[in-house]
Amino acid sequence: MKCSACGASNAANFVYCATCGRKRVIDMSGGTAASARTGTVPTQATPAAPIMLSTPFTHSGKATMATNPYNRQSLGSPAFAKDATRYLCAAVHTNSQLNELVIRALIDDEHRAVAFSPGVDLSTVLKHALAARRRLRIRDALLALQAILAIPLLGVPLLTAWLTVYVERWHTYHKVLMPHLRRDAFDRNAAPQPMSAAHRARADQIATMSRDENVIVSNGYSPFTGFGVADTDWSFALTVDTAAPGETVKPFTIHELYDRVEHNLSALGLPGVSITSRVLVNGDDLRAFLDPADARVLLPDPFRPPVWHVDDSYIRKLREEPGNRARSYLVIRVTGWSGEIVATLFLRFVMLPKRDLLFVELSRSLLAPYRDEFHDVDRVSSANHLLRRSLAMTLPTLLQSLVNTAQTLMRPVTLSRQRQANEKAIRDGSFAYGPTVIPRELAASRMYHRYFQRVDRQMYVKLVEQELFDVLADFLEEHGISSDDLRARFSVIQNNGIMVTGGQLNAGAVSAGTMSRAMNAVKQSAPASVPMGRS
C-alpha cells in the first residue's frame, strides 16, 4: 500500500507511513479527501512578512482588524449540559452547606470574579439555591423556636422538631426533586424566580456572563480555575527556520497558526467540543503587577469585579507578548457523560524573540463526575428512608438552627463588614480578585464511577492531541518547514506517556518523572471507583 504523501510502500493495514511518518489518508471522495483532512482553504499567496506581527490594538475594547482567514464563527460555549446543571441544582436543595457556599460565590463576593463552571448553567443553579435557602430559613426559624421551648419540656419539642425536619425533607423530595429535577422533568426555563429584584438582576447577569465569558481569573498557583484537577502537561521548542528538502521557508504569523489549529480542531467532530480563546490572569496580579494599560482593560474599576469578557483584539495582543502576566490560551474543552466528564486542554504558542523558535505548551485539566450522593435525585427514596433520614438529622439540625437563625438575623451587618474589609484591602492593594468558591469543583468527586468514564476521557485527550500534531505538521510543511523534529517529539510524548516541561526535548534520550511513571503504571485490580489520577 503506497503512502499518499511520499509514495513509499507500506503494509496493507498501515496507519503511519514508515518512511515519512504521515498519517494514512483513505481517499473516498475522488481526490478531495486530502485537502479536507488537512483543512487547507484556498487562499491568495501569503506575502512575505516577519513571523512576529505587531497587531493594532486599542484599549477601548473594540477589535481593529479582521482576525480569522478561515472565516470561522467563534464556537463559544456549547449548550449547557443537562445533567451537569440539574445535579448541582439538586445538590443545593439537599446540601445546606453547599447551598450557602454557592450563594456566597455568586452573590455575596461582590468584588471577586465568578469561577467558570464548564457545562453548568450557574444562573439556574442560583435560582434553585435561593429558593432552597428560603425554605431552609423557614425550617431553621421554626426549629430555633422549638429549641428555645425545649428547655422546660424536652420530649415534646424534640418530637415536633422531628416532624418539622421530616416535613421539610418530604417537601424537598416530593415537591421539588421528583417533579422538577428528575432527568425526564428538568427544564432550565422553569427554575423558580428569585423574589428580590436585585437577585433577579444578578441571575440575569450571570446568565449573560456564562454565555460570553472569556476571561478566567484565578487564585493561587494554578491558572486553570474551574476546570478541575491538573492532569499532565508538556512543552517543547521547535526551530522553524529549517526548510524541508527542496522547499523554501515561507514566513507566517502566530495568529495564522492559532487560526489554522482552531479551524482543524473544530472540524474534528467530537461530541460536546468547545474551542475558545481565553485570557488567564491571577487575581493577585490585576493591580500590583500588570502593566497599567492591561489593568485598565481587565480591571476598569478596582471596586468592582474584573471583566469577564474582552475583545479579540486584546487576545491577539497577548499572543504577541509572551512575558505578560496575563496570558492567552486556546482552550479545547470536550464534555461527555452529559457534562459530568470535562477534559480541557490549554494550548499556547509563543514565537520566541529569536524568531526562529516556536514554543508549544499544552496543559490538561480534568473535571470529574459529581460525588455519588448528588445522584440521589435519580434514585427512588422510600417513605421509610425519609423517616429514618429525618430522624437522624433532627438533633444536629435542631442545634444548628440556632446558629443559622442568628446568622440570618446578622446577615446585613456581616455583609456590610465584609464589604468594608474588602474595600480597605483594595485601597491597600492587597485584595485578591480571584474566586474563593468554585461551585462545580466543590461538587466533584475525585473518583471515576464507571470504567467507561475513564476510557472516554482518554479518548477525548488522545484524539485532540493526535489532530493537534497532525495540523501542526501540515502547517509547517505548507510553509516549507521540515516537520521531522515535531513528529519525533510527538512519538515520544504519545507512545511513552512522557510529561515534558521546560526546555527542549531530545527524542533519543528522555527520562520520565515520577508523575509520568505513576500515570503509566500497570493496574493490578479493577476497583468500583478509580481515582482520577489513574489514566
Short mmCIF file of C-alpha atoms in Angstrom, two decimals:
data_model
loop_
_atom_site.label_atom_id
_atom_site.label_comp_id
_atom_site.label_asym_id
_atom_site.label_seq_id
_atom_site.Cartn_x
_atom_site.Cartn_y
_atom_site.Cartn_z
CA MET A 1 0.00 0.00 0.00
CA LYS A 2 1.52 3.33 -1.06
CA CYS A 3 1.63 6.44 1.10
CA SER A 4 -0.39 9.28 -0.45
CA ALA A 5 2.20 11.80 0.73
CA CYS A 6 5.57 10.35 -0.30
CA GLY A 7 4.63 7.31 -2.41
CA ALA A 8 6.60 4.86 -0.26
CA SER A 9 5.32 1.28 0.04
CA ASN A 10 3.82 0.15 3.37
CA ALA A 11 1.90 -2.81 4.76
CA ALA A 12 -1.73 -3.04 3.65
CA ASN A 13 -3.06 -2.10 7.11
CA PHE A 14 -0.56 0.67 7.88
CA VAL A 15 -1.65 3.75 9.86
CA TYR A 16 1.53 5.85 9.67
CA CYS A 17 3.98 5.77 6.78
CA ALA A 18 7.23 4.01 7.73
CA THR A 19 9.17 6.47 5.55
CA CYS A 20 7.71 9.94 6.10
CA GLY A 21 5.60 9.33 9.22
CA ARG A 22 2.44 10.86 7.74
CA LYS A 23 -0.97 9.52 8.73
CA ARG A 24 -2.61 7.30 6.13
CA VAL A 25 -5.31 9.03 4.06
CA ILE A 26 -8.06 6.92 2.56
CA ASP A 27 -9.43 8.86 -0.41
CA MET A 28 -13.11 8.05 -0.94
CA SER A 29 -14.02 11.41 -2.45
CA GLY A 30 -12.38 11.28 -5.84
CA GLY A 31 -9.32 13.25 -4.84
CA THR A 32 -10.68 15.79 -2.36
CA ALA A 33 -10.08 13.89 0.86
CA ALA A 34 -6.56 15.13 1.40
CA SER A 35 -7.48 18.76 1.32
CA ALA A 36 -10.47 18.12 3.56
CA ARG A 37 -8.29 16.27 6.08
CA THR A 38 -5.66 18.93 6.31
CA GLY A 39 -8.21 21.71 6.43
CA THR A 40 -6.48 23.57 3.59
CA VAL A 41 -8.51 26.53 2.39
CA PRO A 42 -7.78 28.09 -0.99
CA THR A 43 -6.30 31.50 -0.31
CA GLN A 44 -4.23 34.08 -2.09
CA ALA A 45 -0.49 33.74 -1.83
CA THR A 46 0.76 34.99 1.51
CA PRO A 47 3.08 37.97 1.09
CA ALA A 48 6.46 37.87 2.77
CA ALA A 49 6.20 39.08 6.33
CA PRO A 50 8.10 38.66 9.57
CA ILE A 51 6.99 35.74 11.72
CA MET A 52 6.06 38.13 14.54
CA LEU A 53 3.36 40.58 13.55
CA SER A 54 2.50 43.65 15.55
CA THR A 55 -1.23 43.80 16.00
CA PRO A 56 -3.05 47.14 16.13
CA PHE A 57 -4.88 47.38 19.43
CA THR A 58 -6.98 49.94 21.22
CA HIS A 59 -7.89 49.75 24.87
CA SER A 60 -11.42 50.83 24.03
CA GLY A 61 -12.19 47.12 23.73
CA LYS A 62 -13.07 47.21 20.03
CA ALA A 63 -11.37 44.97 17.51
CA THR A 64 -9.42 46.91 14.87
CA MET A 65 -8.68 44.17 12.35
CA ALA A 66 -10.01 41.01 10.72
CA THR A 67 -8.82 38.05 12.76
CA ASN A 68 -9.51 34.76 11.01
CA PRO A 69 -8.63 33.94 7.41
CA TYR A 70 -10.86 30.86 7.56
CA ASN A 71 -13.98 33.00 8.19
CA ARG A 72 -14.88 30.72 11.08
CA GLN A 73 -17.53 31.83 13.50
CA SER A 74 -16.39 31.52 17.12
CA LEU A 75 -17.85 28.37 18.61
CA GLY A 76 -18.38 29.94 22.01
CA SER A 77 -19.56 27.80 24.89
CA PRO A 78 -21.63 24.76 24.00
CA ALA A 79 -25.19 24.31 25.23
CA PHE A 80 -25.34 23.73 28.96
CA ALA A 81 -25.18 20.06 29.85
CA LYS A 82 -28.49 18.91 31.29
CA ASP A 83 -27.20 16.56 33.97
CA ALA A 84 -24.30 18.78 34.98
CA THR A 85 -26.78 21.58 35.69
CA ARG A 86 -29.59 19.63 37.31
CA TYR A 87 -27.32 17.63 39.64
CA LEU A 88 -25.91 20.87 41.02
CA CYS A 89 -29.45 22.28 41.28
CA ALA A 90 -30.50 19.21 43.28
CA ALA A 91 -27.38 19.45 45.45
CA VAL A 92 -28.17 22.99 46.62
CA HIS A 93 -31.57 21.71 47.78
CA THR A 94 -30.23 18.74 49.73
CA ASN A 95 -26.88 20.08 50.99
CA SER A 96 -27.27 23.24 53.08
CA GLN A 97 -23.51 23.84 53.31
CA LEU A 98 -23.11 23.75 49.53
CA ASN A 99 -26.16 25.99 49.22
CA GLU A 100 -24.53 28.64 51.39
CA LEU A 101 -21.23 28.45 49.52
CA VAL A 102 -22.91 28.78 46.11
CA ILE A 103 -24.84 31.87 47.19
CA ARG A 104 -21.68 33.35 48.70
CA ALA A 105 -19.79 32.79 45.43
CA LEU A 106 -22.49 34.12 43.12
CA ILE A 107 -23.96 36.97 45.18
CA ASP A 108 -22.05 37.89 48.35
CA ASP A 109 -18.48 38.06 46.96
CA GLU A 110 -19.34 41.18 45.02
CA HIS A 111 -15.73 42.26 44.44
CA ARG A 112 -14.42 38.91 43.16
CA ALA A 113 -14.69 37.13 39.84
CA VAL A 114 -17.14 34.27 39.46
CA ALA A 115 -15.47 30.91 38.85
CA PHE A 116 -16.20 29.39 35.47
CA SER A 117 -18.18 26.13 35.70
CA PRO A 118 -17.97 24.17 32.41
CA GLY A 119 -21.34 22.89 31.19
CA VAL A 120 -23.26 24.30 34.16
CA ASP A 121 -25.93 26.97 33.88
CA LEU A 122 -25.00 28.91 37.02
CA SER A 123 -27.97 31.23 36.65
CA THR A 124 -30.37 28.29 37.03
CA VAL A 125 -28.33 26.89 39.94
CA LEU A 126 -28.50 30.28 41.68
CA LYS A 127 -32.29 30.43 41.31
CA HIS A 128 -32.66 26.99 42.89
CA ALA A 129 -30.18 27.88 45.63
CA LEU A 130 -32.15 30.98 46.58
CA ALA A 131 -35.43 29.03 46.60
CA ALA A 132 -33.85 26.33 48.78
CA ARG A 133 -32.46 28.94 51.16
CA ARG A 134 -35.92 30.45 51.68
CA ARG A 135 -37.28 27.03 52.60
CA LEU A 136 -34.33 26.23 54.88
CA ARG A 137 -34.64 29.58 56.66
CA ILE A 138 -38.29 28.86 57.46
CA ARG A 139 -37.33 25.42 58.78
CA ASP A 140 -34.50 26.84 60.88
CA ALA A 141 -36.70 29.59 62.34
CA LEU A 142 -39.30 27.00 63.42
CA LEU A 143 -36.60 24.73 64.85
CA ALA A 144 -34.90 27.59 66.70
CA LEU A 145 -38.20 28.49 68.33
CA GLN A 146 -38.72 24.86 69.32
CA ALA A 147 -35.14 24.67 70.66
CA ILE A 148 -35.87 27.60 72.96
CA LEU A 149 -39.09 25.94 74.14
CA ALA A 150 -37.22 22.68 74.67
CA ILE A 151 -35.57 23.96 77.88
CA PRO A 152 -38.57 23.27 80.18
CA LEU A 153 -40.12 20.44 78.12
CA LEU A 154 -37.51 18.30 76.37
CA GLY A 155 -39.64 15.49 74.97
CA VAL A 156 -42.44 17.32 73.18
CA PRO A 157 -40.20 19.88 71.32
CA LEU A 158 -37.96 17.04 70.06
CA LEU A 159 -41.00 15.30 68.61
CA THR A 160 -42.21 18.47 66.92
CA ALA A 161 -38.65 19.16 65.71
CA TRP A 162 -38.54 15.75 64.09
CA LEU A 163 -41.88 16.43 62.39
CA THR A 164 -40.55 19.78 61.14
CA VAL A 165 -37.42 18.17 59.68
CA TYR A 166 -39.46 15.36 58.14
CA VAL A 167 -41.97 17.71 56.52
CA GLU A 168 -39.12 19.81 55.04
CA ARG A 169 -37.37 16.68 53.69
CA TRP A 170 -40.66 15.29 52.31
CA HIS A 171 -41.43 18.61 50.61
CA THR A 172 -37.92 18.79 49.11
CA TYR A 173 -38.15 15.31 47.67
CA HIS A 174 -41.80 15.15 46.54
CA LYS A 175 -42.42 18.78 45.58
CA VAL A 176 -39.02 19.85 44.24
CA LEU A 177 -36.71 16.99 43.27
CA MET A 178 -39.22 14.49 41.89
CA PRO A 179 -41.41 16.82 39.81
CA HIS A 180 -38.72 19.31 38.67
CA LEU A 181 -35.21 17.87 38.83
CA ARG A 182 -35.54 14.30 37.61
CA ARG A 183 -33.99 13.66 34.19
CA ASP A 184 -37.34 13.44 32.38
CA ALA A 185 -38.76 16.57 34.05
CA PHE A 186 -35.89 19.05 34.27
CA ASP A 187 -36.38 22.36 32.46
CA ARG A 188 -33.94 25.22 32.99
CA ASN A 189 -36.57 27.73 31.92
CA ALA A 190 -38.88 26.58 34.71
CA ALA A 191 -36.45 27.43 37.52
CA PRO A 192 -38.04 29.35 40.43
CA GLN A 193 -37.65 33.09 40.04
CA PRO A 194 -35.93 34.98 42.89
CA MET A 195 -38.24 37.13 44.97
CA SER A 196 -35.78 40.04 45.17
CA ALA A 197 -35.40 42.32 42.15
CA ALA A 198 -31.66 42.55 42.89
CA HIS A 199 -31.35 38.77 42.88
CA ARG A 200 -33.29 38.50 39.62
CA ALA A 201 -30.95 41.04 38.05
CA ARG A 202 -27.94 39.12 39.33
CA ALA A 203 -29.27 35.84 37.91
CA ASP A 204 -29.73 37.52 34.52
CA GLN A 205 -26.21 38.95 34.70
CA ILE A 206 -24.72 35.53 35.46
CA ALA A 207 -26.66 34.05 32.53
CA THR A 208 -25.05 36.62 30.23
CA MET A 209 -21.68 36.01 31.81
CA SER A 210 -21.93 32.24 31.26
CA ARG A 211 -22.56 32.79 27.55
CA ASP A 212 -19.90 35.45 26.87
CA GLU A 213 -17.17 34.75 29.41
CA ASN A 214 -13.63 34.51 28.03
CA VAL A 215 -11.58 35.78 30.99
CA ILE A 216 -10.53 33.36 33.76
CA VAL A 217 -9.33 34.97 36.99
CA SER A 218 -7.55 32.59 39.37
CA ASN A 219 -6.24 32.46 42.91
CA GLY A 220 -3.09 30.68 43.99
CA TYR A 221 -0.77 28.61 41.83
CA SER A 222 -2.96 27.08 39.11
CA PRO A 223 -4.38 29.45 36.48
CA PHE A 224 -6.99 26.92 35.33
CA THR A 225 -9.67 27.80 37.88
CA GLY A 226 -12.96 25.95 37.46
CA PHE A 227 -11.66 23.21 35.18
CA GLY A 228 -10.91 20.60 37.85
CA VAL A 229 -7.65 18.97 38.83
CA ALA A 230 -4.47 19.40 36.82
CA ASP A 231 -3.53 16.45 34.65
CA THR A 232 -0.26 16.14 32.75
CA ASP A 233 1.39 18.92 30.77
CA TRP A 234 4.16 19.11 28.22
CA SER A 235 6.04 21.72 26.25
CA PHE A 236 8.88 21.99 23.78
CA ALA A 237 10.57 24.41 21.40
CA LEU A 238 10.87 23.88 17.65
CA THR A 239 13.11 25.56 15.11
CA VAL A 240 11.02 26.99 12.30
CA ASP A 241 13.79 28.16 10.01
CA THR A 242 14.85 24.71 8.77
CA ALA A 243 13.48 24.17 5.28
CA ALA A 244 12.27 20.78 4.15
CA PRO A 245 14.25 19.23 1.25
CA GLY A 246 13.59 21.17 -1.91
CA GLU A 247 11.45 23.79 -0.12
CA THR A 248 11.83 27.42 0.87
CA VAL A 249 10.64 28.64 4.26
CA LYS A 250 7.55 30.82 3.96
CA PRO A 251 7.12 33.22 6.93
CA PHE A 252 3.91 33.03 8.96
CA THR A 253 2.35 34.90 11.86
CA ILE A 254 1.46 33.47 15.22
CA HIS A 255 -2.17 34.38 14.51
CA GLU A 256 -2.23 32.30 11.33
CA LEU A 257 -1.04 29.29 13.34
CA TYR A 258 -3.71 29.78 16.01
CA ASP A 259 -6.44 30.19 13.41
CA ARG A 260 -5.38 27.10 11.49
CA VAL A 261 -5.24 24.91 14.61
CA GLU A 262 -8.61 26.20 15.83
CA HIS A 263 -10.18 25.58 12.42
CA ASN A 264 -8.96 21.99 12.21
CA LEU A 265 -9.77 21.03 15.79
CA SER A 266 -13.29 22.40 15.47
CA ALA A 267 -13.78 20.16 12.42
CA LEU A 268 -12.68 17.08 14.34
CA GLY A 269 -16.31 16.19 15.05
CA LEU A 270 -16.02 15.22 18.72
CA PRO A 271 -19.34 15.48 20.57
CA GLY A 272 -19.55 18.31 23.09
CA VAL A 273 -16.42 20.05 21.80
CA SER A 274 -15.87 23.73 22.51
CA ILE A 275 -12.87 25.71 21.26
CA THR A 276 -12.42 29.25 22.53
CA SER A 277 -9.63 31.74 23.10
CA ARG A 278 -9.45 32.86 26.71
CA VAL A 279 -7.39 35.20 28.84
CA LEU A 280 -5.97 33.71 32.04
CA VAL A 281 -4.75 36.01 34.80
CA ASN A 282 -4.10 35.70 38.52
CA GLY A 283 -6.32 37.84 40.72
CA ASP A 284 -3.34 38.95 42.80
CA ASP A 285 -1.66 40.46 39.72
CA LEU A 286 -4.50 42.63 38.49
CA ARG A 287 -3.49 45.81 40.31
CA ALA A 288 0.07 45.47 41.52
CA PHE A 289 1.91 43.64 38.74
CA LEU A 290 0.14 44.17 35.42
CA ASP A 291 1.07 46.90 33.02
CA PRO A 292 -1.31 49.85 33.67
CA ALA A 293 -2.75 49.51 30.18
CA ASP A 294 -3.60 45.84 30.79
CA ALA A 295 -5.00 46.64 34.22
CA ARG A 296 -7.36 49.20 32.68
CA VAL A 297 -8.70 46.54 30.32
CA LEU A 298 -9.13 43.73 32.86
CA LEU A 299 -9.99 45.80 35.94
CA PRO A 300 -11.51 49.13 34.85
CA ASP A 301 -12.86 49.79 38.35
CA PRO A 302 -10.85 48.40 41.31
CA PHE A 303 -14.00 48.42 43.44
CA ARG A 304 -15.85 46.18 41.02
CA PRO A 305 -15.08 42.60 39.90
CA PRO A 306 -12.72 42.06 36.96
CA VAL A 307 -14.28 41.98 33.50
CA TRP A 308 -15.45 38.59 32.25
CA HIS A 309 -15.15 39.37 28.54
CA VAL A 310 -12.53 41.05 26.35
CA ASP A 311 -12.47 41.65 22.61
CA ASP A 312 -10.49 39.52 20.17
CA SER A 313 -8.07 42.39 19.62
CA TYR A 314 -6.86 42.15 23.22
CA ILE A 315 -6.45 38.38 22.96
CA ARG A 316 -4.36 38.86 19.81
CA LYS A 317 -2.25 41.45 21.61
CA LEU A 318 -1.44 39.00 24.41
CA ARG A 319 -0.38 36.35 21.89
CA GLU A 320 2.47 38.67 20.90
CA GLU A 321 3.53 39.37 24.50
CA PRO A 322 4.87 36.10 25.95
CA GLY A 323 6.17 37.86 29.07
CA ASN A 324 2.83 39.40 30.05
CA ARG A 325 1.37 38.18 33.36
CA ALA A 326 -1.97 37.85 31.59
CA ARG A 327 -1.79 35.01 29.07
CA SER A 328 -3.93 33.99 26.12
CA TYR A 329 -4.69 30.29 25.62
CA LEU A 330 -6.67 28.32 23.08
CA VAL A 331 -8.97 26.27 25.32
CA ILE A 332 -10.17 22.97 23.85
CA ARG A 333 -12.92 21.53 26.03
CA VAL A 334 -14.58 18.18 25.40
CA THR A 335 -17.64 17.38 27.51
CA GLY A 336 -19.03 13.87 27.93
CA TRP A 337 -21.50 11.99 30.10
CA SER A 338 -23.92 14.92 29.94
CA GLY A 339 -21.38 17.27 31.46
CA GLU A 340 -20.09 15.02 34.21
CA ILE A 341 -16.74 14.44 32.49
CA VAL A 342 -14.95 17.52 31.17
CA ALA A 343 -11.48 17.15 29.66
CA THR A 344 -9.86 20.50 28.90
CA LEU A 345 -6.64 21.19 27.04
CA PHE A 346 -5.00 24.62 27.31
CA LEU A 347 -2.84 25.30 24.26
CA ARG A 348 -0.40 28.16 23.81
CA PHE A 349 2.07 29.09 21.09
CA VAL A 350 4.89 31.57 21.52
CA MET A 351 7.22 32.90 18.84
CA LEU A 352 10.42 33.48 20.78
CA PRO A 353 12.33 36.75 20.25
CA LYS A 354 14.96 34.93 18.21
CA ARG A 355 12.14 34.48 15.66
CA ASP A 356 13.23 31.06 14.51
CA LEU A 357 11.89 29.19 17.54
CA LEU A 358 8.29 28.21 18.17
CA PHE A 359 7.39 27.30 21.76
CA VAL A 360 4.43 24.94 22.16
CA GLU A 361 2.77 24.44 25.55
CA LEU A 362 -0.16 22.21 26.42
CA SER A 363 -1.70 21.68 29.86
CA ARG A 364 -4.61 19.36 30.64
CA SER A 365 -7.25 19.51 33.35
CA LEU A 366 -9.97 17.04 34.26
CA LEU A 367 -13.31 17.83 35.85
CA ALA A 368 -14.59 14.60 37.37
CA PRO A 369 -18.15 13.32 37.91
CA TYR A 370 -20.31 14.56 40.74
CA ARG A 371 -19.99 12.91 44.11
CA ASP A 372 -22.20 9.86 44.40
CA GLU A 373 -24.66 11.42 46.88
CA PHE A 374 -25.57 14.08 44.33
CA HIS A 375 -27.06 11.38 42.10
CA ASP A 376 -29.73 10.61 44.71
CA VAL A 377 -32.22 12.70 42.74
CA ASP A 378 -32.38 9.82 40.22
CA ARG A 379 -32.98 7.17 42.85
CA VAL A 380 -36.27 6.18 44.37
CA SER A 381 -36.42 7.17 48.03
CA SER A 382 -38.98 5.23 50.05
CA ALA A 383 -41.08 6.72 52.84
CA ASN A 384 -39.11 4.64 55.36
CA HIS A 385 -35.85 6.10 54.08
CA LEU A 386 -37.14 9.65 54.51
CA LEU A 387 -38.36 8.83 58.01
CA ARG A 388 -35.02 7.35 59.05
CA ARG A 389 -33.04 10.14 57.44
CA SER A 390 -35.10 12.89 59.08
CA LEU A 391 -34.84 11.14 62.45
CA ALA A 392 -31.03 11.02 62.19
CA MET A 393 -30.93 14.70 61.19
CA THR A 394 -33.26 16.02 63.91
CA LEU A 395 -30.93 16.69 66.84
CA PRO A 396 -27.96 18.14 64.89
CA THR A 397 -30.32 20.20 62.72
CA LEU A 398 -32.14 21.46 65.80
CA LEU A 399 -28.90 22.67 67.37
CA GLN A 400 -27.59 24.12 64.13
CA SER A 401 -30.83 26.02 63.59
CA LEU A 402 -29.93 28.37 66.44
CA VAL A 403 -26.66 29.29 64.74
CA ASN A 404 -28.29 29.55 61.30
CA THR A 405 -31.09 31.80 62.52
CA ALA A 406 -28.66 34.08 64.34
CA GLN A 407 -26.53 34.32 61.18
CA THR A 408 -29.61 35.16 59.12
CA LEU A 409 -30.55 37.98 61.50
CA MET A 410 -26.97 39.30 61.49
CA ARG A 411 -26.51 38.89 57.75
CA PRO A 412 -26.86 42.61 56.81
CA VAL A 413 -24.23 43.51 59.40
CA THR A 414 -21.93 40.67 58.32
CA LEU A 415 -22.15 41.63 54.64
CA SER A 416 -21.52 45.29 55.46
CA ARG A 417 -18.40 44.42 57.44
CA GLN A 418 -17.19 42.11 54.66
CA ARG A 419 -17.68 44.88 52.11
CA GLN A 420 -15.75 47.35 54.26
CA ALA A 421 -12.90 44.87 54.77
CA ASN A 422 -12.71 44.19 51.03
CA GLU A 423 -12.68 47.88 50.17
CA LYS A 424 -9.90 48.51 52.70
CA ALA A 425 -7.85 45.67 51.15
CA ILE A 426 -8.49 47.17 47.69
CA ARG A 427 -7.22 50.58 48.84
CA ASP A 428 -4.18 48.90 50.38
CA GLY A 429 -3.51 47.00 47.16
CA SER A 430 -3.69 43.60 48.89
CA PHE A 431 -7.05 42.34 47.64
CA ALA A 432 -7.17 39.10 45.62
CA TYR A 433 -9.85 39.25 42.92
CA GLY A 434 -9.88 35.54 42.14
CA PRO A 435 -12.84 33.40 43.28
CA THR A 436 -12.59 31.67 46.65
CA VAL A 437 -15.53 29.32 45.96
CA ILE A 438 -15.77 27.19 42.79
CA PRO A 439 -19.26 25.59 42.77
CA ARG A 440 -18.70 22.86 40.18
CA GLU A 441 -15.41 21.73 41.71
CA LEU A 442 -16.96 21.64 45.19
CA ALA A 443 -19.46 19.02 43.99
CA ALA A 444 -16.91 16.96 42.06
CA SER A 445 -15.71 13.57 43.16
CA ARG A 446 -12.08 12.56 42.97
CA MET A 447 -13.08 9.17 41.57
CA TYR A 448 -14.39 7.74 38.33
CA HIS A 449 -17.67 5.90 38.93
CA ARG A 450 -17.62 3.93 35.69
CA TYR A 451 -14.82 2.34 33.67
CA PHE A 452 -16.22 3.95 30.52
CA GLN A 453 -15.79 7.42 32.02
CA ARG A 454 -12.08 6.81 32.34
CA VAL A 455 -11.79 5.38 28.84
CA ASP A 456 -13.79 8.24 27.31
CA ARG A 457 -11.55 10.81 28.98
CA GLN A 458 -8.51 9.09 27.47
CA MET A 459 -10.20 9.02 24.07
CA TYR A 460 -11.02 12.74 24.15
CA VAL A 461 -7.48 13.74 25.02
CA LYS A 462 -5.70 11.39 22.62
CA LEU A 463 -7.89 12.32 19.66
CA VAL A 464 -7.37 16.03 20.23
CA GLU A 465 -3.62 15.67 20.71
CA GLN A 466 -3.28 13.49 17.60
CA GLU A 467 -5.15 16.04 15.49
CA LEU A 468 -3.12 18.85 17.03
CA PHE A 469 0.19 17.31 15.99
CA ASP A 470 -1.18 16.46 12.54
CA VAL A 471 -2.28 20.00 11.87
CA LEU A 472 0.98 21.42 13.24
CA ALA A 473 2.95 19.13 10.95
CA ASP A 474 0.76 20.03 7.96
CA PHE A 475 1.04 23.75 8.73
CA LEU A 476 4.83 23.61 8.93
CA GLU A 477 5.10 21.61 5.71
CA GLU A 478 2.80 24.02 3.87
CA HIS A 479 5.24 26.77 4.86
CA GLY A 480 8.22 24.78 3.60
CA ILE A 481 9.44 23.85 7.11
CA SER A 482 10.60 20.34 7.97
CA SER A 483 8.25 18.54 10.40
CA ASP A 484 10.67 15.72 11.27
CA ASP A 485 11.57 17.18 14.66
CA LEU A 486 7.91 17.68 15.54
CA ARG A 487 6.95 14.12 14.62
CA ALA A 488 9.80 12.70 16.68
CA ARG A 489 8.67 14.64 19.72
CA PHE A 490 5.08 13.56 19.33
CA SER A 491 6.13 9.93 19.03
CA VAL A 492 7.92 10.16 22.37
CA ILE A 493 5.12 12.03 24.13
CA GLN A 494 2.24 9.91 22.82
CA ASN A 495 3.83 6.46 22.85
CA ASN A 496 5.77 6.70 26.09
CA GLY A 497 3.41 8.92 28.07
CA ILE A 498 6.22 11.36 28.82
CA MET A 499 5.42 14.63 30.58
CA VAL A 500 7.80 17.19 29.09
CA THR A 501 8.11 20.53 30.84
CA GLY A 502 10.58 23.27 30.07
CA GLY A 503 13.45 23.36 27.60
CA GLN A 504 13.78 21.23 24.52
CA LEU A 505 13.15 17.53 24.15
CA ASN A 506 15.75 15.24 22.61
CA ALA A 507 13.80 12.22 21.45
CA GLY A 508 16.84 9.98 21.71
CA ALA A 509 17.41 10.50 25.42
CA VAL A 510 14.33 11.16 27.53
CA SER A 511 13.72 10.36 31.17
CA ALA A 512 10.26 10.20 32.72
CA GLY A 513 9.46 11.87 36.01
CA THR A 514 7.54 10.46 38.96
CA MET A 515 4.23 11.73 37.64
CA SER A 516 4.80 10.10 34.27
CA ARG A 517 5.61 6.74 35.84
CA ALA A 518 2.53 6.94 38.04
CA MET A 519 0.30 7.77 35.08
CA ASN A 520 1.54 4.73 33.16
CA ALA A 521 1.79 2.15 35.93
CA VAL A 522 0.19 -1.23 35.25
CA LYS A 523 -3.08 -1.58 37.14
CA GLN A 524 -3.35 -4.71 39.27
CA SER A 525 -7.02 -4.54 40.16
CA ALA A 526 -10.30 -3.03 38.99
CA PRO A 527 -11.93 -1.18 41.92
CA ALA A 528 -15.50 0.07 41.79
CA SER A 529 -14.25 3.67 41.71
CA VAL A 530 -10.89 4.70 40.28
CA PRO A 531 -9.01 7.84 41.38
CA MET A 532 -8.83 10.48 38.68
CA GLY A 533 -5.06 10.45 38.70
CA ARG A 534 -5.14 6.99 37.14
CA SER A 535 -5.42 7.42 33.40
#
